[in-house]
């Protein structure tokens, strides 16, 4: 579940939102493009947060496996996305 949610968030929705941010630069500014961008990025960020907590929960169940690098990258990415 963690991988699927992350793949949808980081692999599909965030790139779509980034593409939507550049479309209005080719045309006059339209409120629909801004709303589509905002909705896509917000939904992707929300799924990313859910994925993070699912990952934390799953990581706490597997005590014998070291997840520090993966977990640190997740916190950094989510923080940078939040700053955006």
JSON list of N, CA and C in Angstrom, two decimals:
[
{"chain": "A", "resi": 1, "resn": "UNK", "atom": "N", "xyz": [0.84, -1.19, 0.00]},
{"chain": "A", "resi": 1, "resn": "UNK", "atom": "CA", "xyz": [0.00, 0.00, 0.00]},
{"chain": "A", "resi": 1, "resn": "UNK", "atom": "C", "xyz": [0.88, 1.25, 0.00]},
{"chain": "A", "resi": 2, "resn": "UNK", "atom": "N", "xyz": [1.94, 1.23, 0.79]},
{"chain": "A", "resi": 2, "resn": "UNK", "atom": "CA", "xyz": [2.84, 2.38, 0.88]},
{"chain": "A", "resi": 2, "resn": "UNK", "atom": "C", "xyz": [3.45, 2.70, -0.49]},
{"chain": "A", "resi": 3, "resn": "UNK", "atom": "N", "xyz": [3.91, 1.69, -1.18]},
{"chain": "A", "resi": 3, "resn": "UNK", "atom": "CA", "xyz": [4.52, 1.90, -2.50]},
{"chain": "A", "resi": 3, "resn": "UNK", "atom": "C", "xyz": [3.52, 2.37, -3.54]},
{"chain": "A", "resi": 4, "resn": "UNK", "atom": "N", "xyz": [2.31, 1.84, -3.51]},
{"chain": "A", "resi": 4, "resn": "UNK", "atom": "CA", "xyz": [1.27, 2.24, -4.47]},
{"chain": "A", "resi": 4, "resn": "UNK", "atom": "C", "xyz": [0.89, 3.70, -4.23]},
{"chain": "A", "resi": 5, "resn": "UNK", "atom": "N", "xyz": [0.66, 4.06, -2.98]},
{"chain": "A", "resi": 5, "resn": "UNK", "atom": "CA", "xyz": [0.31, 5.45, -2.66]},
{"chain": "A", "resi": 5, "resn": "UNK", "atom": "C", "xyz": [1.42, 6.41, -3.05]},
{"chain": "A", "resi": 6, "resn": "UNK", "atom": "N", "xyz": [2.65, 6.03, -2.75]},
{"chain": "A", "resi": 6, "resn": "UNK", "atom": "CA", "xyz": [3.79, 6.89, -3.11]},
{"chain": "A", "resi": 6, "resn": "UNK", "atom": "C", "xyz": [3.93, 7.01, -4.62]},
{"chain": "A", "resi": 7, "resn": "UNK", "atom": "N", "xyz": [3.74, 5.90, -5.32]},
{"chain": "A", "resi": 7, "resn": "UNK", "atom": "CA", "xyz": [3.83, 5.93, -6.78]},
{"chain": "A", "resi": 7, "resn": "UNK", "atom": "C", "xyz": [2.78, 6.83, -7.41]},
{"chain": "A", "resi": 8, "resn": "UNK", "atom": "N", "xyz": [1.56, 6.76, -6.89]},
{"chain": "A", "resi": 8, "resn": "UNK", "atom": "CA", "xyz": [0.49, 7.62, -7.40]},
{"chain": "A", "resi": 8, "resn": "UNK", "atom": "C", "xyz": [0.80, 9.08, -7.10]},
{"chain": "A", "resi": 9, "resn": "UNK", "atom": "N", "xyz": [1.21, 9.34, -5.86]},
{"chain": "A", "resi": 9, "resn": "UNK", "atom": "CA", "xyz": [1.48, 10.72, -5.45]},
{"chain": "A", "resi": 9, "resn": "UNK", "atom": "C", "xyz": [2.68, 11.32, -6.17]},
{"chain": "A", "resi": 10, "resn": "UNK", "atom": "N", "xyz": [3.85, 10.68, -6.04]},
{"chain": "A", "resi": 10, "resn": "UNK", "atom": "CA", "xyz": [5.09, 11.23, -6.57]},
{"chain": "A", "resi": 10, "resn": "UNK", "atom": "C", "xyz": [5.29, 10.95, -8.05]},
{"chain": "A", "resi": 11, "resn": "UNK", "atom": "N", "xyz": [4.72, 9.85, -8.54]},
{"chain": "A", "resi": 11, "resn": "UNK", "atom": "CA", "xyz": [4.96, 9.47, -9.93]},
{"chain": "A", "resi": 11, "resn": "UNK", "atom": "C", "xyz": [3.92, 9.93, -10.92]},
{"chain": "A", "resi": 12, "resn": "UNK", "atom": "N", "xyz": [2.70, 10.21, -10.45]},
{"chain": "A", "resi": 12, "resn": "UNK", "atom": "CA", "xyz": [1.63, 10.58, -11.37]},
{"chain": "A", "resi": 12, "resn": "UNK", "atom": "C", "xyz": [1.09, 11.98, -11.08]},
{"chain": "A", "resi": 13, "resn": "UNK", "atom": "N", "xyz": [0.56, 12.19, -9.87]},
{"chain": "A", "resi": 13, "resn": "UNK", "atom": "CA", "xyz": [-0.15, 13.44, -9.58]},
{"chain": "A", "resi": 13, "resn": "UNK", "atom": "C", "xyz": [0.76, 14.66, -9.50]},
{"chain": "A", "resi": 14, "resn": "UNK", "atom": "N", "xyz": [1.91, 14.55, -8.85]},
{"chain": "A", "resi": 14, "resn": "UNK", "atom": "CA", "xyz": [2.80, 15.71, -8.78]},
{"chain": "A", "resi": 14, "resn": "UNK", "atom": "C", "xyz": [3.35, 16.12, -10.15]},
{"chain": "A", "resi": 15, "resn": "UNK", "atom": "N", "xyz": [3.77, 15.17, -11.00]},
{"chain": "A", "resi": 15, "resn": "UNK", "atom": "CA", "xyz": [4.18, 15.60, -12.35]},
{"chain": "A", "resi": 15, "resn": "UNK", "atom": "C", "xyz": [3.04, 16.21, -13.17]},
{"chain": "A", "resi": 16, "resn": "UNK", "atom": "N", "xyz": [1.82, 15.70, -13.00]},
{"chain": "A", "resi": 16, "resn": "UNK", "atom": "CA", "xyz": [0.67, 16.30, -13.69]},
{"chain": "A", "resi": 16, "resn": "UNK", "atom": "C", "xyz": [0.48, 17.73, -13.19]},
{"chain": "A", "resi": 17, "resn": "UNK", "atom": "N", "xyz": [0.56, 17.93, -11.88]},
{"chain": "A", "resi": 17, "resn": "UNK", "atom": "CA", "xyz": [0.42, 19.28, -11.33]},
{"chain": "A", "resi": 17, "resn": "UNK", "atom": "C", "xyz": [1.51, 20.21, -11.82]},
{"chain": "A", "resi": 18, "resn": "UNK", "atom": "N", "xyz": [2.73, 19.69, -11.92]},
{"chain": "A", "resi": 18, "resn": "UNK", "atom": "CA", "xyz": [3.83, 20.52, -12.43]},
{"chain": "A", "resi": 18, "resn": "UNK", "atom": "C", "xyz": [3.59, 20.90, -13.89]},
{"chain": "A", "resi": 19, "resn": "UNK", "atom": "N", "xyz": [3.08, 19.97, -14.68]},
{"chain": "A", "resi": 19, "resn": "UNK", "atom": "CA", "xyz": [2.77, 20.27, -16.08]},
{"chain": "A", "resi": 19, "resn": "UNK", "atom": "C", "xyz": [1.64, 21.29, -16.16]},
{"chain": "A", "resi": 20, "resn": "UNK", "atom": "N", "xyz": [0.65, 21.18, -15.30]},
{"chain": "A", "resi": 20, "resn": "UNK", "atom": "CA", "xyz": [-0.45, 22.13, -15.30]},
{"chain": "A", "resi": 20, "resn": "UNK", "atom": "C", "xyz": [0.02, 23.54, -14.94]},
{"chain": "A", "resi": 21, "resn": "UNK", "atom": "N", "xyz": [1.09, 23.63, -14.17]},
{"chain": "A", "resi": 21, "resn": "UNK", "atom": "CA", "xyz": [1.60, 24.94, -13.79]},
{"chain": "A", "resi": 21, "resn": "UNK", "atom": "C", "xyz": [2.19, 25.68, -14.99]},
{"chain": "A", "resi": 22, "resn": "UNK", "atom": "N", "xyz": [2.69, 24.94, -15.97]},
{"chain": "A", "resi": 22, "resn": "UNK", "atom": "CA", "xyz": [3.33, 25.57, -17.13]},
{"chain": "A", "resi": 22, "resn": "UNK", "atom": "C", "xyz": [2.38, 25.81, -18.29]},
{"chain": "A", "resi": 23, "resn": "UNK", "atom": "N", "xyz": [1.22, 25.18, -18.30]},
{"chain": "A", "resi": 23, "resn": "UNK", "atom": "CA", "xyz": [0.27, 25.35, -19.41]},
{"chain": "A", "resi": 23, "resn": "UNK", "atom": "C", "xyz": [-0.21, 26.79, -19.54]},
{"chain": "A", "resi": 24, "resn": "UNK", "atom": "N", "xyz": [-0.59, 27.47, -18.44]},
{"chain": "A", "resi": 24, "resn": "UNK", "atom": "CA", "xyz": [-1.08, 28.85, -18.60]},
{"chain": "A", "resi": 24, "resn": "UNK", "atom": "C", "xyz": [-0.03, 29.81, -19.15]},
{"chain": "A", "resi": 25, "resn": "UNK", "atom": "N", "xyz": [1.24, 29.46, -19.07]},
{"chain": "A", "resi": 25, "resn": "UNK", "atom": "CA", "xyz": [2.25, 30.37, -19.61]},
{"chain": "A", "resi": 25, "resn": "UNK", "atom": "C", "xyz": [2.16, 30.45, -21.14]},
{"chain": "A", "resi": 26, "resn": "UNK", "atom": "N", "xyz": [1.51, 29.47, -21.74]},
{"chain": "A", "resi": 26, "resn": "UNK", "atom": "CA", "xyz": [1.34, 29.46, -23.19]},
{"chain": "A", "resi": 26, "resn": "UNK", "atom": "C", "xyz": [0.06, 30.19, -23.62]},
{"chain": "A", "resi": 27, "resn": "UNK", "atom": "N", "xyz": [-0.85, 30.39, -22.68]},
{"chain": "A", "resi": 27, "resn": "UNK", "atom": "CA", "xyz": [-2.15, 31.00, -22.97]},
{"chain": "A", "resi": 27, "resn": "UNK", "atom": "C", "xyz": [-2.45, 32.07, -21.91]},
{"chain": "A", "resi": 28, "resn": "UNK", "atom": "N", "xyz": [-3.50, 32.84, -22.12]},
{"chain": "A", "resi": 28, "resn": "UNK", "atom": "CA", "xyz": [-3.90, 33.78, -21.07]},
{"chain": "A", "resi": 28, "resn": "UNK", "atom": "C", "xyz": [-4.25, 33.03, -19.78]},
{"chain": "A", "resi": 29, "resn": "UNK", "atom": "N", "xyz": [-4.02, 33.66, -18.65]},
{"chain": "A", "resi": 29, "resn": "UNK", "atom": "CA", "xyz": [-4.26, 33.01, -17.36]},
{"chain": "A", "resi": 29, "resn": "UNK", "atom": "C", "xyz": [-5.75, 32.70, -17.23]},
{"chain": "A", "resi": 30, "resn": "UNK", "atom": "N", "xyz": [-6.02, 31.47, -16.86]},
{"chain": "A", "resi": 30, "resn": "UNK", "atom": "CA", "xyz": [-7.39, 31.00, -16.73]},
{"chain": "A", "resi": 30, "resn": "UNK", "atom": "C", "xyz": [-7.55, 30.41, -15.33]},
{"chain": "A", "resi": 31, "resn": "UNK", "atom": "N", "xyz": [-8.63, 30.74, -14.69]},
{"chain": "A", "resi": 31, "resn": "UNK", "atom": "CA", "xyz": [-8.87, 30.26, -13.32]},
{"chain": "A", "resi": 31, "resn": "UNK", "atom": "C", "xyz": [-8.97, 28.74, -13.27]},
{"chain": "A", "resi": 32, "resn": "UNK", "atom": "N", "xyz": [-9.46, 28.12, -14.31]},
{"chain": "A", "resi": 32, "resn": "UNK", "atom": "CA", "xyz": [-9.60, 26.66, -14.32]},
{"chain": "A", "resi": 32, "resn": "UNK", "atom": "C", "xyz": [-8.23, 25.97, -14.24]},
{"chain": "A", "resi": 33, "resn": "UNK", "atom": "N", "xyz": [-7.23, 26.52, -14.94]},
{"chain": "A", "resi": 33, "resn": "UNK", "atom": "CA", "xyz": [-5.88, 25.93, -14.89]},
{"chain": "A", "resi": 33, "resn": "UNK", "atom": "C", "xyz": [-5.30, 26.07, -13.49]},
{"chain": "A", "resi": 34, "resn": "UNK", "atom": "N", "xyz": [-5.51, 27.22, -12.88]},
{"chain": "A", "resi": 34, "resn": "UNK", "atom": "CA", "xyz": [-5.00, 27.43, -11.52]},
{"chain": "A", "resi": 34, "resn": "UNK", "atom": "C", "xyz": [-5.66, 26.48, -10.53]},
{"chain": "A", "resi": 35, "resn": "UNK", "atom": "N", "xyz": [-6.96, 26.29, -10.68]},
{"chain": "A", "resi": 35, "resn": "UNK", "atom": "CA", "xyz": [-7.69, 25.37, -9.80]},
{"chain": "A", "resi": 35, "resn": "UNK", "atom": "C", "xyz": [-7.23, 23.93, -10.03]},
{"chain": "A", "resi": 36, "resn": "UNK", "atom": "N", "xyz": [-7.03, 23.54, -11.29]},
{"chain": "A", "resi": 36, "resn": "UNK", "atom": "CA", "xyz": [-6.56, 22.18, -11.59]},
{"chain": "A", "resi": 36, "resn": "UNK", "atom": "C", "xyz": [-5.18, 21.95, -10.99]},
{"chain": "A", "resi": 37, "resn": "UNK", "atom": "N", "xyz": [-4.30, 22.95, -11.11]},
{"chain": "A", "resi": 37, "resn": "UNK", "atom": "CA", "xyz": [-2.96, 22.84, -10.53]},
{"chain": "A", "resi": 37, "resn": "UNK", "atom": "C", "xyz": [-3.04, 22.69, -9.01]},
{"chain": "A", "resi": 38, "resn": "UNK", "atom": "N", "xyz": [-3.79, 23.57, -8.38]},
{"chain": "A", "resi": 38, "resn": "UNK", "atom": "CA", "xyz": [-3.91, 23.55, -6.92]},
{"chain": "A", "resi": 38, "resn": "UNK", "atom": "C", "xyz": [-4.52, 22.25, -6.42]},
{"chain": "A", "resi": 39, "resn": "UNK", "atom": "N", "xyz": [-5.56, 21.78, -7.08]},
{"chain": "A", "resi": 39, "resn": "UNK", "atom": "CA", "xyz": [-6.21, 20.53, -6.67]},
{"chain": "A", "resi": 39, "resn": "UNK", "atom": "C", "xyz": [-5.27, 19.34, -6.84]},
{"chain": "A", "resi": 40, "resn": "UNK", "atom": "N", "xyz": [-4.58, 19.28, -7.96]},
{"chain": "A", "resi": 40, "resn": "UNK", "atom": "CA", "xyz": [-3.65, 18.18, -8.21]},
{"chain": "A", "resi": 40, "resn": "UNK", "atom": "C", "xyz": [-2.53, 18.15, -7.19]},
{"chain": "A", "resi": 41, "resn": "UNK", "atom": "N", "xyz": [-1.92, 19.29, -6.93]},
{"chain": "A", "resi": 41, "resn": "UNK", "atom": "CA", "xyz": [-0.81, 19.34, -5.98]},
{"chain": "A", "resi": 41, "resn": "UNK", "atom": "C", "xyz": [-1.29, 19.05, -4.55]},
{"chain": "A", "resi": 42, "resn": "UNK", "atom": "N", "xyz": [-2.43, 19.58, -4.17]},
{"chain": "A", "resi": 42, "resn": "UNK", "atom": "CA", "xyz": [-2.95, 19.35, -2.82]},
{"chain": "A", "resi": 42, "resn": "UNK", "atom": "C", "xyz": [-3.31, 17.89, -2.61]},
{"chain": "A", "resi": 43, "resn": "UNK", "atom": "N", "xyz": [-3.95, 17.29, -3.61]},
{"chain": "A", "resi": 43, "resn": "UNK", "atom": "CA", "xyz": [-4.33, 15.88, -3.51]},
{"chain": "A", "resi": 43, "resn": "UNK", "atom": "C", "xyz": [-3.08, 15.00, -3.45]},
{"chain": "A", "resi": 44, "resn": "UNK", "atom": "N", "xyz": [-2.10, 15.31, -4.28]},
{"chain": "A", "resi": 44, "resn": "UNK", "atom": "CA", "xyz": [-0.85, 14.54, -4.28]},
{"chain": "A", "resi": 44, "resn": "UNK", "atom": "C", "xyz": [-0.13, 14.67, -2.94]},
{"chain": "A", "resi": 45, "resn": "UNK", "atom": "N", "xyz": [-0.11, 15.86, -2.39]},
{"chain": "A", "resi": 45, "resn": "UNK", "atom": "CA", "xyz": [0.54, 16.08, -1.09]},
{"chain": "A", "resi": 45, "resn": "UNK", "atom": "C", "xyz": [-0.19, 15.31, 0.01]},
{"chain": "A", "resi": 46, "resn": "UNK", "atom": "N", "xyz": [-1.51, 15.32, -0.04]},
{"chain": "A", "resi": 46, "resn": "UNK", "atom": "CA", "xyz": [-2.31, 14.58, 0.95]},
{"chain": "A", "resi": 46, "resn": "UNK", "atom": "C", "xyz": [-2.04, 13.09, 0.87]},
{"chain": "A", "resi": 47, "resn": "UNK", "atom": "N", "xyz": [-1.99, 12.56, -0.34]},
{"chain": "A", "resi": 47, "resn": "UNK", "atom": "CA", "xyz": [-1.68, 11.14, -0.51]},
{"chain": "A", "resi": 47, "resn": "UNK", "atom": "C", "xyz": [-0.26, 10.86, -0.03]},
{"chain": "A", "resi": 48, "resn": "UNK", "atom": "N", "xyz": [0.66, 11.78, -0.27]},
{"chain": "A", "resi": 48, "resn": "UNK", "atom": "CA", "xyz": [2.03, 11.62, 0.21]},
{"chain": "A", "resi": 48, "resn": "UNK", "atom": "C", "xyz": [2.10, 11.56, 1.72]},
{"chain": "A", "resi": 49, "resn": "UNK", "atom": "N", "xyz": [1.31, 12.36, 2.40]},
{"chain": "A", "resi": 49, "resn": "UNK", "atom": "CA", "xyz": [1.28, 12.34, 3.87]},
{"chain": "A", "resi": 49, "resn": "UNK", "atom": "C", "xyz": [0.73, 11.00, 4.36]},
{"chain": "A", "resi": 50, "resn": "UNK", "atom": "N", "xyz": [-0.36, 10.55, 3.74]},
{"chain": "A", "resi": 50, "resn": "UNK", "atom": "CA", "xyz": [-0.93, 9.25, 4.12]},
{"chain": "A", "resi": 50, "resn": "UNK", "atom": "C", "xyz": [0.10, 8.14, 3.89]},
{"chain": "A", "resi": 51, "resn": "UNK", "atom": "N", "xyz": [0.78, 8.20, 2.76]},
{"chain": "A", "resi": 51, "resn": "UNK", "atom": "CA", "xyz": [1.81, 7.21, 2.45]},
{"chain": "A", "resi": 51, "resn": "UNK", "atom": "C", "xyz": [2.94, 7.24, 3.47]},
{"chain": "A", "resi": 52, "resn": "UNK", "atom": "N", "xyz": [3.32, 8.42, 3.90]},
{"chain": "A", "resi": 52, "resn": "UNK", "atom": "CA", "xyz": [4.37, 8.55, 4.91]},
{"chain": "A", "resi": 52, "resn": "UNK", "atom": "C", "xyz": [3.97, 7.85, 6.21]},
{"chain": "A", "resi": 53, "resn": "UNK", "atom": "N", "xyz": [2.74, 8.08, 6.66]},
{"chain": "A", "resi": 53, "resn": "UNK", "atom": "CA", "xyz": [2.31, 7.47, 7.91]},
{"chain": "A", "resi": 53, "resn": "UNK", "atom": "C", "xyz": [2.11, 5.96, 7.77]},
{"chain": "A", "resi": 54, "resn": "UNK", "atom": "N", "xyz": [1.67, 5.51, 6.59]},
{"chain": "A", "resi": 54, "resn": "UNK", "atom": "CA", "xyz": [1.61, 4.06, 6.35]},
{"chain": "A", "resi": 54, "resn": "UNK", "atom": "C", "xyz": [3.01, 3.48, 6.40]},
{"chain": "A", "resi": 55, "resn": "UNK", "atom": "N", "xyz": [3.97, 4.17, 5.79]},
{"chain": "A", "resi": 55, "resn": "UNK", "atom": "CA", "xyz": [5.36, 3.71, 5.82]},
{"chain": "A", "resi": 55, "resn": "UNK", "atom": "C", "xyz": [5.93, 3.67, 7.23]},
{"chain": "A", "resi": 56, "resn": "UNK", "atom": "N", "xyz": [5.62, 4.68, 8.03]},
{"chain": "A", "resi": 56, "resn": "UNK", "atom": "CA", "xyz": [6.08, 4.69, 9.42]},
{"chain": "A", "resi": 56, "resn": "UNK", "atom": "C", "xyz": [5.49, 3.51, 10.19]},
{"chain": "A", "resi": 57, "resn": "UNK", "atom": "N", "xyz": [4.20, 3.26, 9.97]},
{"chain": "A", "resi": 57, "resn": "UNK", "atom": "CA", "xyz": [3.53, 2.14, 10.64]},
{"chain": "A", "resi": 57, "resn": "UNK", "atom": "C", "xyz": [4.15, 0.81, 10.22]},
{"chain": "A", "resi": 58, "resn": "UNK", "atom": "N", "xyz": [4.36, 0.63, 8.92]},
{"chain": "A", "resi": 58, "resn": "UNK", "atom": "CA", "xyz": [4.96, -0.61, 8.44]},
{"chain": "A", "resi": 58, "resn": "UNK", "atom": "C", "xyz": [6.40, -0.75, 8.91]},
{"chain": "A", "resi": 59, "resn": "UNK", "atom": "N", "xyz": [7.13, 0.36, 8.94]},
{"chain": "A", "resi": 59, "resn": "UNK", "atom": "CA", "xyz": [8.51, 0.32, 9.41]},
{"chain": "A", "resi": 59, "resn": "UNK", "atom": "C", "xyz": [8.63, -0.04, 10.88]},
{"chain": "A", "resi": 60, "resn": "UNK", "atom": "N", "xyz": [7.65, 0.38, 11.67]},
{"chain": "A", "resi": 60, "resn": "UNK", "atom": "CA", "xyz": [7.69, 0.04, 13.10]},
{"chain": "A", "resi": 60, "resn": "UNK", "atom": "C", "xyz": [7.40, -1.44, 13.33]},
{"chain": "A", "resi": 61, "resn": "UNK", "atom": "N", "xyz": [6.75, -2.08, 12.37]},
{"chain": "A", "resi": 61, "resn": "UNK", "atom": "CA", "xyz": [6.46, -3.51, 12.50]},
{"chain": "A", "resi": 61, "resn": "UNK", "atom": "C", "xyz": [7.66, -4.38, 12.13]},
{"chain": "A", "resi": 62, "resn": "UNK", "atom": "N", "xyz": [8.55, -3.87, 11.30]},
{"chain": "A", "resi": 62, "resn": "UNK", "atom": "CA", "xyz": [9.71, -4.66, 10.87]},
{"chain": "A", "resi": 62, "resn": "UNK", "atom": "C", "xyz": [10.97, -4.11, 11.54]},
{"chain": "A", "resi": 63, "resn": "UNK", "atom": "N", "xyz": [11.18, -4.53, 12.75]},
{"chain": "A", "resi": 63, "resn": "UNK", "atom": "CA", "xyz": [12.28, -4.00, 13.56]},
{"chain": "A", "resi": 63, "resn": "UNK", "atom": "C", "xyz": [13.65, -4.49, 13.11]},
{"chain": "A", "resi": 64, "resn": "UNK", "atom": "N", "xyz": [13.72, -5.62, 12.41]},
{"chain": "A", "resi": 64, "resn": "UNK", "atom": "CA", "xyz": [15.01, -6.16, 12.02]},
{"chain": "A", "resi": 64, "resn": "UNK", "atom": "C", "xyz": [15.58, -5.52, 10.77]},
{"chain": "A", "resi": 65, "resn": "UNK", "atom": "N", "xyz": [14.80, -4.70, 10.08]},
{"chain": "A", "resi": 65, "resn": "UNK", "atom": "CA", "xyz": [15.26, -4.05, 8.84]},
{"chain": "A", "resi": 65, "resn": "UNK", "atom": "C", "xyz": [15.56, -2.58, 9.12]},
{"chain": "A", "resi": 66, "resn": "UNK", "atom": "N", "xyz": [16.68, -2.09, 8.60]},
{"chain": "A", "resi": 66, "resn": "UNK", "atom": "CA", "xyz": [17.09, -0.69, 8.77]},
{"chain": "A", "resi": 66, "resn": "UNK", "atom": "C", "xyz": [16.47, 0.17, 7.67]},
{"chain": "A", "resi": 67, "resn": "UNK", "atom": "N", "xyz": [15.72, 1.20, 8.04]},
{"chain": "A", "resi": 67, "resn": "UNK", "atom": "CA", "xyz": [15.02, 2.05, 7.08]},
{"chain": "A", "resi": 67, "resn": "UNK", "atom": "C", "xyz": [15.48, 3.50, 7.15]},
{"chain": "A", "resi": 68, "resn": "UNK", "atom": "N", "xyz": [16.60, 3.80, 7.76]},
{"chain": "A", "resi": 68, "resn": "UNK", "atom": "CA", "xyz": [16.95, 5.20, 8.05]},
{"chain": "A", "resi": 68, "resn": "UNK", "atom": "C", "xyz": [17.12, 6.05, 6.80]},
{"chain": "A", "resi": 69, "resn": "UNK", "atom": "N", "xyz": [17.80, 5.56, 5.77]},
{"chain": "A", "resi": 69, "resn": "UNK", "atom": "CA", "xyz": [18.00, 6.36, 4.56]},
{"chain": "A", "resi": 69, "resn": "UNK", "atom": "C", "xyz": [16.68, 6.62, 3.86]},
{"chain": "A", "resi": 70, "resn": "UNK", "atom": "N", "xyz": [15.88, 5.58, 3.70]},
{"chain": "A", "resi": 70, "resn": "UNK", "atom": "CA", "xyz": [14.58, 5.71, 3.04]},
{"chain": "A", "resi": 70, "resn": "UNK", "atom": "C", "xyz": [13.68, 6.67, 3.82]},
{"chain": "A", "resi": 71, "resn": "UNK", "atom": "N", "xyz": [13.68, 6.53, 5.13]},
{"chain": "A", "resi": 71, "resn": "UNK", "atom": "CA", "xyz": [12.83, 7.38, 5.96]},
{"chain": "A", "resi": 71, "resn": "UNK", "atom": "C", "xyz": [13.31, 8.83, 5.93]},
{"chain": "A", "resi": 72, "resn": "UNK", "atom": "N", "xyz": [14.60, 9.06, 5.95]},
{"chain": "A", "resi": 72, "resn": "UNK", "atom": "CA", "xyz": [15.13, 10.43, 5.88]},
{"chain": "A", "resi": 72, "resn": "UNK", "atom": "C", "xyz": [14.79, 11.08, 4.55]},
{"chain": "A", "resi": 73, "resn": "UNK", "atom": "N", "xyz": [14.93, 10.34, 3.46]},
{"chain": "A", "resi": 73, "resn": "UNK", "atom": "CA", "xyz": [14.56, 10.88, 2.15]},
{"chain": "A", "resi": 73, "resn": "UNK", "atom": "C", "xyz": [13.07, 11.23, 2.09]},
{"chain": "A", "resi": 74, "resn": "UNK", "atom": "N", "xyz": [12.24, 10.40, 2.68]},
{"chain": "A", "resi": 74, "resn": "UNK", "atom": "CA", "xyz": [10.80, 10.67, 2.69]},
{"chain": "A", "resi": 74, "resn": "UNK", "atom": "C", "xyz": [10.49, 11.97, 3.43]},
{"chain": "A", "resi": 75, "resn": "UNK", "atom": "N", "xyz": [11.11, 12.16, 4.58]},
{"chain": "A", "resi": 75, "resn": "UNK", "atom": "CA", "xyz": [10.87, 13.40, 5.34]},
{"chain": "A", "resi": 75, "resn": "UNK", "atom": "C", "xyz": [11.37, 14.62, 4.58]},
{"chain": "A", "resi": 76, "resn": "UNK", "atom": "N", "xyz": [12.52, 14.50, 3.93]},
{"chain": "A", "resi": 76, "resn": "UNK", "atom": "CA", "xyz": [13.06, 15.62, 3.16]},
{"chain": "A", "resi": 76, "resn": "UNK", "atom": "C", "xyz": [12.14, 15.96, 1.99]},
{"chain": "A", "resi": 77, "resn": "UNK", "atom": "N", "xyz": [11.72, 14.95, 1.23]},
{"chain": "A", "resi": 77, "resn": "UNK", "atom": "CA", "xyz": [10.84, 15.20, 0.09]},
{"chain": "A", "resi": 77, "resn": "UNK", "atom": "C", "xyz": [9.51, 15.80, 0.51]},
{"chain": "A", "resi": 78, "resn": "UNK", "atom": "N", "xyz": [8.92, 15.26, 1.56]},
{"chain": "A", "resi": 78, "resn": "UNK", "atom": "CA", "xyz": [7.64, 15.78, 2.01]},
{"chain": "A", "resi": 78, "resn": "UNK", "atom": "C", "xyz": [7.78, 17.20, 2.54]},
{"chain": "A", "resi": 79, "resn": "UNK", "atom": "N", "xyz": [8.88, 17.50, 3.20]},
{"chain": "A", "resi": 79, "resn": "UNK", "atom": "CA", "xyz": [9.12, 18.87, 3.69]},
{"chain": "A", "resi": 79, "resn": "UNK", "atom": "C", "xyz": [9.29, 19.85, 2.54]},
{"chain": "A", "resi": 80, "resn": "UNK", "atom": "N", "xyz": [10.07, 19.46, 1.54]},
{"chain": "A", "resi": 80, "resn": "UNK", "atom": "CA", "xyz": [10.26, 20.33, 0.38]},
{"chain": "A", "resi": 80, "resn": "UNK", "atom": "C", "xyz": [8.95, 20.55, -0.38]},
{"chain": "A", "resi": 81, "resn": "UNK", "atom": "N", "xyz": [8.17, 19.50, -0.49]},
{"chain": "A", "resi": 81, "resn": "UNK", "atom": "CA", "xyz": [6.87, 19.63, -1.16]},
{"chain": "A", "resi": 81, "resn": "UNK", "atom": "C", "xyz": [5.95, 20.55, -0.36]},
{"chain": "A", "resi": 82, "resn": "UNK", "atom": "N", "xyz": [6.01, 20.46, 0.95]},
{"chain": "A", "resi": 82, "resn": "UNK", "atom": "CA", "xyz": [5.20, 21.33, 1.79]},
{"chain": "A", "resi": 82, "resn": "UNK", "atom": "C", "xyz": [5.61, 22.79, 1.69]},
{"chain": "A", "resi": 83, "resn": "UNK", "atom": "N", "xyz": [6.91, 23.03, 1.51]},
{"chain": "A", "resi": 83, "resn": "UNK", "atom": "CA", "xyz": [7.38, 24.41, 1.35]},
{"chain": "A", "resi": 83, "resn": "UNK", "atom": "C", "xyz": [6.93, 25.03, 0.04]},
{"chain": "A", "resi": 84, "resn": "UNK", "atom": "N", "xyz": [6.72, 24.19, -0.93]},
{"chain": "A", "resi": 84, "resn": "UNK", "atom": "CA", "xyz": [6.30, 24.68, -2.24]},
{"chain": "A", "resi": 84, "resn": "UNK", "atom": "C", "xyz": [4.98, 25.39, -2.10]}
]
